[in-house]
PDB file of C-alpha atoms in Angstrom:
ATOM      1  CA  UNK A   1      -2.690 -20.272  -3.050  1.00  0.00           C
ATOM      2  CA  UNK A   2      -1.665 -17.694  -5.450  1.00  0.00           C
ATOM      3  CA  UNK A   3      -2.552 -14.373  -3.862  1.00  0.00           C
ATOM      4  CA  UNK A   4      -3.952 -11.230  -5.461  1.00  0.00           C
ATOM      5  CA  UNK A   5      -3.159 -11.891  -9.125  1.00  0.00           C
ATOM      6  CA  UNK A   6      -3.550  -8.876 -11.837  1.00  0.00           C
ATOM      7  CA  UNK A   7      -3.970  -8.673 -15.459  1.00  0.00           C
ATOM      8  CA  UNK A   8      -2.512  -7.008 -17.739  1.00  0.00           C
ATOM      9  CA  UNK A   9       1.019  -6.407 -16.539  1.00  0.00           C
ATOM     10  CA  UNK A  10       1.969  -4.117 -18.702  1.00  0.00           C
ATOM     11  CA  UNK A  11      -0.650  -2.034 -21.253  1.00  0.00           C
ATOM     12  CA  UNK A  12       0.085   0.864 -23.459  1.00  0.00           C
ATOM     13  CA  UNK A  13      -2.873   3.270 -24.500  1.00  0.00           C
ATOM     14  CA  UNK A  14      -3.851   6.524 -27.036  1.00  0.00           C
ATOM     15  CA  UNK A  15      -5.181   8.838 -25.475  1.00  0.00           C
ATOM     16  CA  UNK A  16      -8.747   8.634 -25.563  1.00  0.00           C
ATOM     17  CA  UNK A  17      -8.822   5.002 -25.477  1.00  0.00           C
ATOM     18  CA  UNK A  18     -10.831   2.807 -22.598  1.00  0.00           C
ATOM     19  CA  UNK A  19      -9.200  -0.786 -20.787  1.00  0.00           C
ATOM     20  CA  UNK A  20      -9.754  -2.262 -17.252  1.00  0.00           C
ATOM     21  CA  UNK A  21      -7.667  -3.816 -15.455  1.00  0.00           C
ATOM     22  CA  UNK A  22      -8.425  -7.000 -13.962  1.00  0.00           C
ATOM     23  CA  UNK A  23      -7.762  -8.300 -10.027  1.00  0.00           C
ATOM     24  CA  UNK A  24      -8.438 -11.054  -8.598  1.00  0.00           C
ATOM     25  CA  UNK A  25      -7.619 -12.885  -5.242  1.00  0.00           C
ATOM     26  CA  UNK A  26      -8.290 -16.173  -3.918  1.00  0.00           C
ATOM     27  CA  UNK A  27      -8.487 -15.345  -0.093  1.00  0.00           C
ATOM     28  CA  UNK A  28     -11.356 -14.690   0.527  1.00  0.00           C
ATOM     29  CA  UNK A  29     -10.911 -11.235   1.466  1.00  0.00           C
ATOM     30  CA  UNK A  30     -13.887  -9.108   1.880  1.00  0.00           C
ATOM     31  CA  UNK A  31     -12.043  -5.667   1.267  1.00  0.00           C
ATOM     32  CA  UNK A  32      -9.994  -4.977  -2.214  1.00  0.00           C
ATOM     33  CA  UNK A  33      -8.179  -1.571  -3.291  1.00  0.00           C
ATOM     34  CA  UNK A  34      -6.948  -0.200  -5.960  1.00  0.00           C
ATOM     35  CA  UNK A  35      -3.863   2.356  -5.994  1.00  0.00           C
ATOM     36  CA  UNK A  36      -1.866   4.062  -8.359  1.00  0.00           C
ATOM     37  CA  UNK A  37       1.426   4.745  -7.816  1.00  0.00           C
ATOM     38  CA  UNK A  38       3.376   7.862  -9.144  1.00  0.00           C
ATOM     39  CA  UNK A  39       7.459   7.991  -9.431  1.00  0.00           C
ATOM     40  CA  UNK A  40       8.435   9.300  -6.054  1.00  0.00           C
ATOM     41  CA  UNK A  41       5.077   8.935  -4.453  1.00  0.00           C
ATOM     42  CA  UNK A  42       3.863   6.885  -1.933  1.00  0.00           C
ATOM     43  CA  UNK A  43       0.200   4.892  -3.082  1.00  0.00           C
ATOM     44  CA  UNK A  44      -2.765   6.929  -3.119  1.00  0.00           C
ATOM     45  CA  UNK A  45      -6.084   5.203  -3.364  1.00  0.00           C
ATOM     46  CA  UNK A  46      -8.367   5.489  -5.870  1.00  0.00           C
ATOM     47  CA  UNK A  47     -11.714   3.039  -5.527  1.00  0.00           C
ATOM     48  CA  UNK A  48     -11.760   0.532  -2.750  1.00  0.00           C
ATOM     49  CA  UNK A  49     -14.978  -2.214  -2.374  1.00  0.00           C
ATOM     50  CA  UNK A  50     -15.844  -3.578   0.864  1.00  0.00           C
ATOM     51  CA  UNK A  51     -17.660  -5.991   0.305  1.00  0.00           C
ATOM     52  CA  UNK A  52     -19.397  -7.902  -2.751  1.00  0.00           C
ATOM     53  CA  UNK A  53     -21.896  -5.783  -5.805  1.00  0.00           C
ATOM     54  CA  UNK A  54     -20.224  -2.287  -3.477  1.00  0.00           C
ATOM     55  CA  UNK A  55     -17.614  -0.088  -4.254  1.00  0.00           C
ATOM     56  CA  UNK A  56     -16.604   3.514  -3.068  1.00  0.00           C
ATOM     57  CA  UNK A  57     -14.627   6.558  -3.758  1.00  0.00           C
ATOM     58  CA  UNK A  58     -10.805   6.838  -2.678  1.00  0.00           C
ATOM     59  CA  UNK A  59      -8.484  10.265  -2.721  1.00  0.00           C
ATOM     60  CA  UNK A  60      -8.034  10.097  -6.176  1.00  0.00           C
ATOM     61  CA  UNK A  61     -11.292   8.909  -8.212  1.00  0.00           C
ATOM     62  CA  UNK A  62     -11.294  10.342 -11.186  1.00  0.00           C
ATOM     63  CA  UNK A  63     -11.252   9.814 -14.432  1.00  0.00           C
ATOM     64  CA  UNK A  64     -11.995   5.662 -12.650  1.00  0.00           C
ATOM     65  CA  UNK A  65     -14.997   3.337 -12.747  1.00  0.00           C
ATOM     66  CA  UNK A  66     -14.629  -0.141 -10.109  1.00  0.00           C
ATOM     67  CA  UNK A  67     -16.788  -2.298 -10.060  1.00  0.00           C
ATOM     68  CA  UNK A  68     -16.793  -5.538  -7.355  1.00  0.00           C
ATOM     69  CA  UNK A  69     -19.677  -8.373  -8.994  1.00  0.00           C
ATOM     70  CA  UNK A  70     -17.708 -10.987  -8.228  1.00  0.00           C
ATOM     71  CA  UNK A  71     -15.997 -11.306  -4.616  1.00  0.00           C
ATOM     72  CA  UNK A  72     -12.612 -12.404  -5.508  1.00  0.00           C
ATOM     73  CA  UNK A  73     -12.629 -10.337  -9.045  1.00  0.00           C
ATOM     74  CA  UNK A  74     -12.266  -6.233  -8.465  1.00  0.00           C
ATOM     75  CA  UNK A  75     -12.069  -4.690 -11.599  1.00  0.00           C
ATOM     76  CA  UNK A  76     -10.443  -0.960 -12.726  1.00  0.00           C
ATOM     77  CA  UNK A  77     -11.879   0.894 -15.999  1.00  0.00           C
ATOM     78  CA  UNK A  78     -10.287   3.526 -17.830  1.00  0.00           C
ATOM     79  CA  UNK A  79     -13.204   5.074 -20.003  1.00  0.00           C
ATOM     80  CA  UNK A  80     -11.248   7.611 -21.864  1.00  0.00           C
ATOM     81  CA  UNK A  81      -7.686   8.205 -20.958  1.00  0.00           C
ATOM     82  CA  UNK A  82      -5.568  10.073 -20.777  1.00  0.00           C
ATOM     83  CA  UNK A  83      -1.481  10.629 -20.285  1.00  0.00           C
ATOM     84  CA  UNK A  84      -1.981  11.582 -16.128  1.00  0.00           C
ATOM     85  CA  UNK A  85      -3.547   8.301 -15.933  1.00  0.00           C
ATOM     86  CA  UNK A  86       0.205   7.007 -17.234  1.00  0.00           C
ATOM     87  CA  UNK A  87       0.815   4.870 -13.440  1.00  0.00           C
ATOM     88  CA  UNK A  88       1.853   2.413 -11.815  1.00  0.00           C
ATOM     89  CA  UNK A  89      -1.829   0.774 -10.451  1.00  0.00           C
ATOM     90  CA  UNK A  90      -1.824  -2.098  -7.924  1.00  0.00           C
ATOM     91  CA  UNK A  91      -4.576  -3.962  -6.169  1.00  0.00           C
ATOM     92  CA  UNK A  92      -5.065  -4.697  -2.885  1.00  0.00           C
ATOM     93  CA  UNK A  93      -7.131  -6.839  -0.508  1.00  0.00           C
ATOM     94  CA  UNK A  94      -7.518  -7.430   2.752  1.00  0.00           C
ATOM     95  CA  UNK A  95      -9.803  -9.252   5.785  1.00  0.00           C
ATOM     96  CA  UNK A  96     -12.429  -6.528   6.761  1.00  0.00           C
ATOM     97  CA  UNK A  97     -12.107  -4.631   9.898  1.00  0.00           C
ATOM     98  CA  UNK A  98     -13.261  -5.311  12.990  1.00  0.00           C
ATOM     99  CA  UNK A  99     -11.457  -4.748  16.432  1.00  0.00           C
ATOM    100  CA  UNK A 100      -8.425  -7.063  16.946  1.00  0.00           C
ATOM    101  CA  UNK A 101      -8.060  -8.070  12.867  1.00  0.00           C
ATOM    102  CA  UNK A 102      -4.778  -7.987  11.847  1.00  0.00           C
ATOM    103  CA  UNK A 103      -5.687  -5.571   8.903  1.00  0.00           C
ATOM    104  CA  UNK A 104      -2.890  -6.514   6.734  1.00  0.00           C
ATOM    105  CA  UNK A 105      -3.217  -5.852   2.874  1.00  0.00           C
ATOM    106  CA  UNK A 106      -1.973  -8.100   0.635  1.00  0.00           C
ATOM    107  CA  UNK A 107      -0.930  -6.588  -3.080  1.00  0.00           C
ATOM    108  CA  UNK A 108      -0.793  -7.886  -6.370  1.00  0.00           C
ATOM    109  CA  UNK A 109       2.349  -7.589  -8.437  1.00  0.00           C
ATOM    110  CA  UNK A 110       0.871  -4.119 -10.292  1.00  0.00           C
ATOM    111  CA  UNK A 111       0.331  -2.969 -13.446  1.00  0.00           C
ATOM    112  CA  UNK A 112       2.696  -0.197 -15.759  1.00  0.00           C
ATOM    113  CA  UNK A 113      -0.288   1.724 -18.069  1.00  0.00           C
ATOM    114  CA  UNK A 114       1.283   3.829 -20.566  1.00  0.00           C
ATOM    115  CA  UNK A 115      -1.165   6.053 -22.129  1.00  0.00           C
ATOM    116  CA  UNK A 116      -0.043   8.007 -25.235  1.00  0.00           C
TER     117      UNK A 116
ATOM    118  CA  UNK B   1      -3.432  14.698   0.564  1.00  0.00           C
ATOM    119  CA  UNK B   2      -0.188  11.930   2.007  1.00  0.00           C
ATOM    120  CA  UNK B   3      -0.809  11.165   5.878  1.00  0.00           C
ATOM    121  CA  UNK B   4       2.204   9.301   5.877  1.00  0.00           C
ATOM    122  CA  UNK B   5       5.395  11.016   5.623  1.00  0.00           C
ATOM    123  CA  UNK B   6       8.674   9.274   6.036  1.00  0.00           C
ATOM    124  CA  UNK B   7      12.158  10.982   6.262  1.00  0.00           C
ATOM    125  CA  UNK B   8      14.444  10.345   5.458  1.00  0.00           C
ATOM    126  CA  UNK B   9      13.461  10.221   1.051  1.00  0.00           C
ATOM    127  CA  UNK B  10      16.434   8.156   0.750  1.00  0.00           C
ATOM    128  CA  UNK B  11      19.420   6.000   3.030  1.00  0.00           C
ATOM    129  CA  UNK B  12      22.321   4.424   2.243  1.00  0.00           C
ATOM    130  CA  UNK B  13      24.460   2.428   5.034  1.00  0.00           C
ATOM    131  CA  UNK B  14      27.119  -0.186   4.615  1.00  0.00           C
ATOM    132  CA  UNK B  15      26.015  -3.739   5.136  1.00  0.00           C
ATOM    133  CA  UNK B  16      25.808  -4.562   8.992  1.00  0.00           C
ATOM    134  CA  UNK B  17      24.695  -0.930   9.986  1.00  0.00           C
ATOM    135  CA  UNK B  18      21.776  -0.312  11.006  1.00  0.00           C
ATOM    136  CA  UNK B  19      19.034   1.321   9.221  1.00  0.00           C
ATOM    137  CA  UNK B  20      16.107   4.011  10.579  1.00  0.00           C
ATOM    138  CA  UNK B  21      13.362   5.314   8.925  1.00  0.00           C
ATOM    139  CA  UNK B  22      11.358   8.015  10.452  1.00  0.00           C
ATOM    140  CA  UNK B  23       7.035   8.777   9.557  1.00  0.00           C
ATOM    141  CA  UNK B  24       4.711  11.312  10.380  1.00  0.00           C
ATOM    142  CA  UNK B  25       0.709  11.417   9.920  1.00  0.00           C
ATOM    143  CA  UNK B  26      -1.760  13.846   9.966  1.00  0.00           C
ATOM    144  CA  UNK B  27      -4.633  12.258  12.127  1.00  0.00           C
ATOM    145  CA  UNK B  28      -5.682   9.752  14.565  1.00  0.00           C
ATOM    146  CA  UNK B  29      -4.895   6.397  13.510  1.00  0.00           C
ATOM    147  CA  UNK B  30      -5.551   2.694  14.388  1.00  0.00           C
ATOM    148  CA  UNK B  31      -2.803   1.604  13.472  1.00  0.00           C
ATOM    149  CA  UNK B  32       0.374   2.071  11.777  1.00  0.00           C
ATOM    150  CA  UNK B  33       2.153   0.063   9.402  1.00  0.00           C
ATOM    151  CA  UNK B  34       4.979  -0.577   7.098  1.00  0.00           C
ATOM    152  CA  UNK B  35       5.167  -2.238   4.319  1.00  0.00           C
ATOM    153  CA  UNK B  36       8.707  -3.383   1.991  1.00  0.00           C
ATOM    154  CA  UNK B  37       8.101  -2.943  -1.712  1.00  0.00           C
ATOM    155  CA  UNK B  38      11.877  -4.349  -4.235  1.00  0.00           C
ATOM    156  CA  UNK B  39      11.603  -2.413  -7.398  1.00  0.00           C
ATOM    157  CA  UNK B  40       8.976  -2.914  -9.661  1.00  0.00           C
ATOM    158  CA  UNK B  41       7.121  -5.065  -7.038  1.00  0.00           C
ATOM    159  CA  UNK B  42       4.033  -4.564  -5.304  1.00  0.00           C
ATOM    160  CA  UNK B  43       4.368  -3.798  -1.691  1.00  0.00           C
ATOM    161  CA  UNK B  44       4.865  -7.070   1.718  1.00  0.00           C
ATOM    162  CA  UNK B  45       3.404  -6.230   4.536  1.00  0.00           C
ATOM    163  CA  UNK B  46       5.891  -5.951   7.288  1.00  0.00           C
ATOM    164  CA  UNK B  47       4.524  -5.240  10.767  1.00  0.00           C
ATOM    165  CA  UNK B  48       1.823  -3.205  12.491  1.00  0.00           C
ATOM    166  CA  UNK B  49       1.450  -1.881  15.520  1.00  0.00           C
ATOM    167  CA  UNK B  50      -1.376  -0.595  17.455  1.00  0.00           C
ATOM    168  CA  UNK B  51      -2.632   3.092  18.423  1.00  0.00           C
ATOM    169  CA  UNK B  52      -2.310   1.960  22.379  1.00  0.00           C
ATOM    170  CA  UNK B  53       1.388   0.556  21.614  1.00  0.00           C
ATOM    171  CA  UNK B  54       4.003   1.955  22.041  1.00  0.00           C
ATOM    172  CA  UNK B  55       6.961  -0.726  20.229  1.00  0.00           C
ATOM    173  CA  UNK B  56       6.998  -3.372  18.518  1.00  0.00           C
ATOM    174  CA  UNK B  57       9.524  -6.087  17.664  1.00  0.00           C
ATOM    175  CA  UNK B  58       9.884  -8.909  14.606  1.00  0.00           C
ATOM    176  CA  UNK B  59      13.354 -10.886  13.958  1.00  0.00           C
ATOM    177  CA  UNK B  60      15.376  -7.992  12.669  1.00  0.00           C
ATOM    178  CA  UNK B  61      12.457  -4.938  12.341  1.00  0.00           C
ATOM    179  CA  UNK B  62      12.120  -2.473  15.586  1.00  0.00           C
ATOM    180  CA  UNK B  63       8.676  -0.360  15.023  1.00  0.00           C
ATOM    181  CA  UNK B  64       8.197   2.201  17.590  1.00  0.00           C
ATOM    182  CA  UNK B  65       4.647   4.885  17.555  1.00  0.00           C
ATOM    183  CA  UNK B  66       4.707   8.211  19.526  1.00  0.00           C
ATOM    184  CA  UNK B  67       1.182   9.109  19.073  1.00  0.00           C
ATOM    185  CA  UNK B  68       1.613  12.214  20.894  1.00  0.00           C
ATOM    186  CA  UNK B  69       4.404  13.616  18.567  1.00  0.00           C
ATOM    187  CA  UNK B  70       2.224  11.411  15.453  1.00  0.00           C
ATOM    188  CA  UNK B  71       5.331   9.667  14.524  1.00  0.00           C
ATOM    189  CA  UNK B  72       6.481   6.170  14.280  1.00  0.00           C
ATOM    190  CA  UNK B  73      10.735   4.982  13.634  1.00  0.00           C
ATOM    191  CA  UNK B  74      11.260   1.647  11.438  1.00  0.00           C
ATOM    192  CA  UNK B  75      14.689   0.389  12.354  1.00  0.00           C
ATOM    193  CA  UNK B  76      16.444  -2.540  10.634  1.00  0.00           C
ATOM    194  CA  UNK B  77      19.008  -4.200  12.620  1.00  0.00           C
ATOM    195  CA  UNK B  78      22.475  -5.603  11.102  1.00  0.00           C
ATOM    196  CA  UNK B  79      21.049  -4.785   7.243  1.00  0.00           C
ATOM    197  CA  UNK B  80      21.443  -7.048   4.538  1.00  0.00           C
ATOM    198  CA  UNK B  81      22.236  -6.372   0.558  1.00  0.00           C
ATOM    199  CA  UNK B  82      18.701  -7.560   0.475  1.00  0.00           C
ATOM    200  CA  UNK B  83      16.772  -5.093   2.453  1.00  0.00           C
ATOM    201  CA  UNK B  84      17.606  -3.137  -0.031  1.00  0.00           C
ATOM    202  CA  UNK B  85      14.355  -1.544  -0.692  1.00  0.00           C
ATOM    203  CA  UNK B  86      11.602   1.233  -0.816  1.00  0.00           C
ATOM    204  CA  UNK B  87      10.181   1.232   2.636  1.00  0.00           C
ATOM    205  CA  UNK B  88       6.516   2.926   3.325  1.00  0.00           C
ATOM    206  CA  UNK B  89       4.728   3.830   6.492  1.00  0.00           C
ATOM    207  CA  UNK B  90       1.201   3.521   6.005  1.00  0.00           C
ATOM    208  CA  UNK B  91      -1.775   5.132   8.696  1.00  0.00           C
ATOM    209  CA  UNK B  92      -4.800   2.984   9.693  1.00  0.00           C
ATOM    210  CA  UNK B  93      -7.922   4.203  10.128  1.00  0.00           C
ATOM    211  CA  UNK B  94     -11.445   3.543  10.786  1.00  0.00           C
ATOM    212  CA  UNK B  95     -14.352   5.816   9.851  1.00  0.00           C
ATOM    213  CA  UNK B  96     -18.037   5.407   7.821  1.00  0.00           C
ATOM    214  CA  UNK B  97     -18.029   1.555   8.517  1.00  0.00           C
ATOM    215  CA  UNK B  98     -14.878   0.501   6.270  1.00  0.00           C
ATOM    216  CA  UNK B  99     -11.313   1.484   7.123  1.00  0.00           C
ATOM    217  CA  UNK B 100      -8.090   2.184   5.505  1.00  0.00           C
ATOM    218  CA  UNK B 101      -4.702   3.101   4.893  1.00  0.00           C
ATOM    219  CA  UNK B 102      -2.848   6.078   4.088  1.00  0.00           C
ATOM    220  CA  UNK B 103       0.640   6.024   2.529  1.00  0.00           C
ATOM    221  CA  UNK B 104       3.673   7.823   2.741  1.00  0.00           C
ATOM    222  CA  UNK B 105       5.925   8.771  -0.474  1.00  0.00           C
ATOM    223  CA  UNK B 106       8.536   6.271   0.973  1.00  0.00           C
ATOM    224  CA  UNK B 107      12.198   6.147   1.752  1.00  0.00           C
ATOM    225  CA  UNK B 108      14.641   4.180  -0.592  1.00  0.00           C
ATOM    226  CA  UNK B 109      16.905   2.187   1.620  1.00  0.00           C
ATOM    227  CA  UNK B 110      20.076   1.288  -0.308  1.00  0.00           C
ATOM    228  CA  UNK B 111      22.683  -1.038   1.393  1.00  0.00           C
ATOM    229  CA  UNK B 112      25.702  -1.738   0.403  1.00  0.00           C
ATOM    230  CA  UNK B 113      27.810  -5.451   0.550  1.00  0.00           C
TER     231      UNK B 113
END
Protein backbone atom coordinates (compact mmCIF):
# COMPACT_ATOMS: atom_id res chain seq x y z
CA UNK A 1 0.00 0.00 0.00
CA UNK A 2 1.25 3.46 -0.91
CA UNK A 3 -0.95 5.04 1.77
CA UNK A 4 -1.59 8.72 1.09
CA UNK A 5 0.28 10.34 -1.79
CA UNK A 6 0.38 13.98 -2.84
CA UNK A 7 1.24 15.58 -6.15
CA UNK A 8 3.26 17.73 -6.69
CA UNK A 9 5.88 17.80 -3.91
CA UNK A 10 6.89 21.39 -4.56
CA UNK A 11 5.53 24.22 -6.68
CA UNK A 12 6.26 27.88 -7.26
CA UNK A 13 3.42 30.10 -8.47
CA UNK A 14 3.10 33.72 -9.37
CA UNK A 15 0.35 35.78 -7.78
CA UNK A 16 -2.89 35.24 -9.65
CA UNK A 17 -1.99 31.87 -11.14
CA UNK A 18 -4.09 28.82 -10.48
CA UNK A 19 -3.18 25.26 -9.64
CA UNK A 20 -4.58 21.99 -8.35
CA UNK A 21 -3.06 19.79 -5.69
CA UNK A 22 -3.89 16.11 -5.94
CA UNK A 23 -4.26 13.73 -3.02
CA UNK A 24 -4.76 10.01 -3.49
CA UNK A 25 -5.27 7.24 -0.92
CA UNK A 26 -5.44 3.49 -1.40
CA UNK A 27 -6.87 2.53 2.01
CA UNK A 28 -10.54 2.81 1.02
CA UNK A 29 -11.01 5.60 3.55
CA UNK A 30 -14.26 7.52 3.49
CA UNK A 31 -12.98 10.74 5.07
CA UNK A 32 -10.35 12.96 3.47
CA UNK A 33 -8.92 16.28 4.62
CA UNK A 34 -6.78 19.16 3.42
CA UNK A 35 -4.68 21.09 5.94
CA UNK A 36 -2.17 23.87 5.70
CA UNK A 37 0.81 24.26 8.00
CA UNK A 38 2.58 27.56 8.48
CA UNK A 39 5.85 28.14 10.41
CA UNK A 40 5.35 27.83 14.14
CA UNK A 41 1.75 26.81 13.68
CA UNK A 42 -0.09 23.58 13.90
CA UNK A 43 -2.23 22.29 11.10
CA UNK A 44 -5.34 24.21 10.14
CA UNK A 45 -8.17 22.48 8.33
CA UNK A 46 -9.05 23.96 4.95
CA UNK A 47 -11.75 21.62 3.61
CA UNK A 48 -12.76 18.06 4.22
CA UNK A 49 -14.93 15.36 2.70
CA UNK A 50 -16.97 12.66 4.42
CA UNK A 51 -17.52 10.67 1.26
CA UNK A 52 -17.42 10.62 -2.50
CA UNK A 53 -19.22 13.62 -3.95
CA UNK A 54 -19.32 15.54 -0.65
CA UNK A 55 -17.20 18.43 0.61
CA UNK A 56 -17.37 20.79 3.56
CA UNK A 57 -15.54 23.88 4.78
CA UNK A 58 -13.00 23.75 7.54
CA UNK A 59 -11.39 26.50 9.58
CA UNK A 60 -9.66 28.41 6.74
CA UNK A 61 -11.53 27.71 3.47
CA UNK A 62 -11.29 31.13 1.78
CA UNK A 63 -9.37 31.13 -1.50
CA UNK A 64 -9.57 27.35 -1.93
CA UNK A 65 -11.97 24.95 -3.60
CA UNK A 66 -12.09 21.17 -3.42
CA UNK A 67 -13.64 18.26 -5.25
CA UNK A 68 -14.09 14.57 -4.41
CA UNK A 69 -15.28 12.95 -7.61
CA UNK A 70 -13.75 9.60 -6.74
CA UNK A 71 -13.49 8.05 -3.30
CA UNK A 72 -9.73 7.69 -3.52
CA UNK A 73 -8.96 11.23 -4.70
CA UNK A 74 -9.35 14.64 -3.11
CA UNK A 75 -8.34 17.72 -5.10
CA UNK A 76 -7.49 21.13 -3.68
CA UNK A 77 -7.66 24.07 -6.06
CA UNK A 78 -6.32 27.58 -5.85
CA UNK A 79 -8.12 29.72 -8.41
CA UNK A 80 -6.03 32.87 -7.97
CA UNK A 81 -2.98 32.29 -5.80
CA UNK A 82 -1.92 34.92 -3.27
CA UNK A 83 1.35 35.22 -1.29
CA UNK A 84 -0.65 34.48 1.87
CA UNK A 85 -1.23 30.99 0.50
CA UNK A 86 2.48 30.19 0.68
CA UNK A 87 2.47 27.19 2.96
CA UNK A 88 2.94 23.45 3.26
CA UNK A 89 -0.24 21.58 2.39
CA UNK A 90 -1.02 18.20 3.87
CA UNK A 91 -3.68 15.78 2.84
CA UNK A 92 -4.99 13.16 5.24
CA UNK A 93 -7.55 10.39 5.22
CA UNK A 94 -9.37 8.27 7.78
CA UNK A 95 -12.16 5.78 8.23
CA UNK A 96 -15.56 7.25 8.90
CA UNK A 97 -16.23 8.17 12.48
CA UNK A 98 -18.37 5.85 14.51
CA UNK A 99 -18.35 4.93 18.12
CA UNK A 100 -15.54 2.62 19.11
CA UNK A 101 -13.63 3.05 15.88
CA UNK A 102 -10.09 4.36 15.71
CA UNK A 103 -10.26 7.86 14.28
CA UNK A 104 -6.63 7.94 13.26
CA UNK A 105 -5.75 10.16 10.36
CA UNK A 106 -3.11 9.09 7.87
CA UNK A 107 -1.09 11.89 6.33
CA UNK A 108 0.61 12.41 3.02
CA UNK A 109 4.16 13.77 2.74
CA UNK A 110 3.03 17.32 1.98
CA UNK A 111 3.24 19.81 -0.88
CA UNK A 112 5.37 22.91 -0.45
CA UNK A 113 3.82 25.87 -2.24
CA UNK A 114 5.54 29.20 -2.74
CA UNK A 115 3.51 32.07 -4.16
CA UNK A 116 5.58 35.00 -5.38
CA UNK B 1 -8.76 28.85 16.23
CA UNK B 2 -6.31 26.35 17.64
CA UNK B 3 -8.05 24.03 20.05
CA UNK B 4 -4.93 22.31 21.32
CA UNK B 5 -2.06 24.28 22.77
CA UNK B 6 1.17 22.51 23.60
CA UNK B 7 3.61 23.42 26.30
CA UNK B 8 6.54 23.86 26.08
CA UNK B 9 7.04 25.11 22.53
CA UNK B 10 10.53 23.64 22.50
CA UNK B 11 12.29 21.08 24.67
CA UNK B 12 15.91 19.95 24.63
CA UNK B 13 17.02 16.92 26.63
CA UNK B 14 19.85 14.42 26.82
CA UNK B 15 19.46 10.94 25.41
CA UNK B 16 18.08 8.61 28.06
CA UNK B 17 16.09 11.30 29.87
CA UNK B 18 12.32 11.47 29.89
CA UNK B 19 10.43 14.10 27.89
CA UNK B 20 7.08 15.46 28.98
CA UNK B 21 4.84 17.58 26.77
CA UNK B 22 1.55 19.10 27.80
CA UNK B 23 -1.54 20.02 25.83
CA UNK B 24 -4.61 22.05 26.70
CA UNK B 25 -7.82 22.21 24.72
CA UNK B 26 -10.93 24.32 24.86
CA UNK B 27 -14.09 22.39 24.12
CA UNK B 28 -15.51 18.95 24.76
CA UNK B 29 -13.82 16.10 22.93
CA UNK B 30 -14.41 12.51 21.87
CA UNK B 31 -10.72 11.78 22.06
CA UNK B 32 -7.29 13.36 22.20
CA UNK B 33 -4.59 12.24 19.80
CA UNK B 34 -0.85 12.78 19.60
CA UNK B 35 1.06 12.93 16.36
CA UNK B 36 4.73 13.17 15.52
CA UNK B 37 6.29 15.07 12.62
CA UNK B 38 9.86 14.64 11.53
CA UNK B 39 11.37 17.64 9.80
CA UNK B 40 9.93 18.09 6.31
CA UNK B 41 7.63 15.08 6.58
CA UNK B 42 3.96 14.35 7.15
CA UNK B 43 2.43 13.63 10.53
CA UNK B 44 2.39 10.15 11.97
CA UNK B 45 -0.16 9.02 14.53
CA UNK B 46 1.30 7.98 17.87
CA UNK B 47 -1.51 7.33 20.30
CA UNK B 48 -5.19 8.06 20.93
CA UNK B 49 -6.88 8.38 24.29
CA UNK B 50 -10.66 8.50 24.56
CA UNK B 51 -12.55 11.00 26.69
CA UNK B 52 -13.53 8.28 29.19
CA UNK B 53 -9.94 7.11 29.66
CA UNK B 54 -7.41 8.64 32.05
CA UNK B 55 -4.17 7.00 31.03
CA UNK B 56 -2.84 4.97 28.15
CA UNK B 57 0.49 3.35 27.35
CA UNK B 58 2.15 2.36 24.11
CA UNK B 59 5.75 1.22 24.29
CA UNK B 60 7.78 4.14 25.66
CA UNK B 61 4.80 6.48 25.39
CA UNK B 62 2.44 7.33 28.21
CA UNK B 63 -0.51 9.65 27.71
CA UNK B 64 -2.75 11.05 30.39
CA UNK B 65 -6.02 12.91 29.99
CA UNK B 66 -7.77 15.13 32.51
CA UNK B 67 -11.10 16.19 31.06
CA UNK B 68 -11.94 18.34 34.10
CA UNK B 69 -8.88 20.48 33.35
CA UNK B 70 -9.12 19.99 29.58
CA UNK B 71 -5.51 18.90 29.46
CA UNK B 72 -3.35 16.01 28.34
CA UNK B 73 0.29 15.09 28.67
CA UNK B 74 2.61 12.93 26.61
CA UNK B 75 5.56 11.29 28.31
CA UNK B 76 8.35 9.70 26.29
CA UNK B 77 10.57 7.60 28.52
CA UNK B 78 14.24 6.80 27.92
CA UNK B 79 14.44 9.17 24.98
CA UNK B 80 16.58 8.46 21.94
CA UNK B 81 18.13 10.73 19.35
CA UNK B 82 15.62 9.30 16.87
CA UNK B 83 12.80 10.81 18.98
CA UNK B 84 13.88 14.27 17.77
CA UNK B 85 10.79 15.66 16.06
CA UNK B 86 7.81 17.95 16.58
CA UNK B 87 4.91 16.56 18.56
CA UNK B 88 1.33 17.73 18.11
CA UNK B 89 -1.77 17.10 20.12
CA UNK B 90 -5.08 17.03 18.30
CA UNK B 91 -8.50 17.31 19.87
CA UNK B 92 -11.02 15.08 18.17
CA UNK B 93 -14.70 15.87 18.26
CA UNK B 94 -17.74 14.96 16.28
CA UNK B 95 -20.55 17.20 15.31
CA UNK B 96 -23.12 17.57 12.56
CA UNK B 97 -22.42 14.00 11.46
CA UNK B 98 -18.71 14.44 10.86
CA UNK B 99 -15.53 14.22 12.83
CA UNK B 100 -12.64 16.66 12.93
CA UNK B 101 -9.27 17.02 14.55
CA UNK B 102 -8.07 20.40 15.75
CA UNK B 103 -4.31 20.57 16.11
CA UNK B 104 -2.12 22.52 18.47
CA UNK B 105 1.03 24.38 17.47
CA UNK B 106 3.35 21.60 18.57
CA UNK B 107 6.34 20.99 20.80
CA UNK B 108 9.70 20.73 19.12
CA UNK B 109 11.73 18.07 20.89
CA UNK B 110 15.49 17.80 20.49
CA UNK B 111 17.21 14.77 21.98
CA UNK B 112 20.96 15.26 22.25
CA UNK B 113 23.07 12.11 21.86
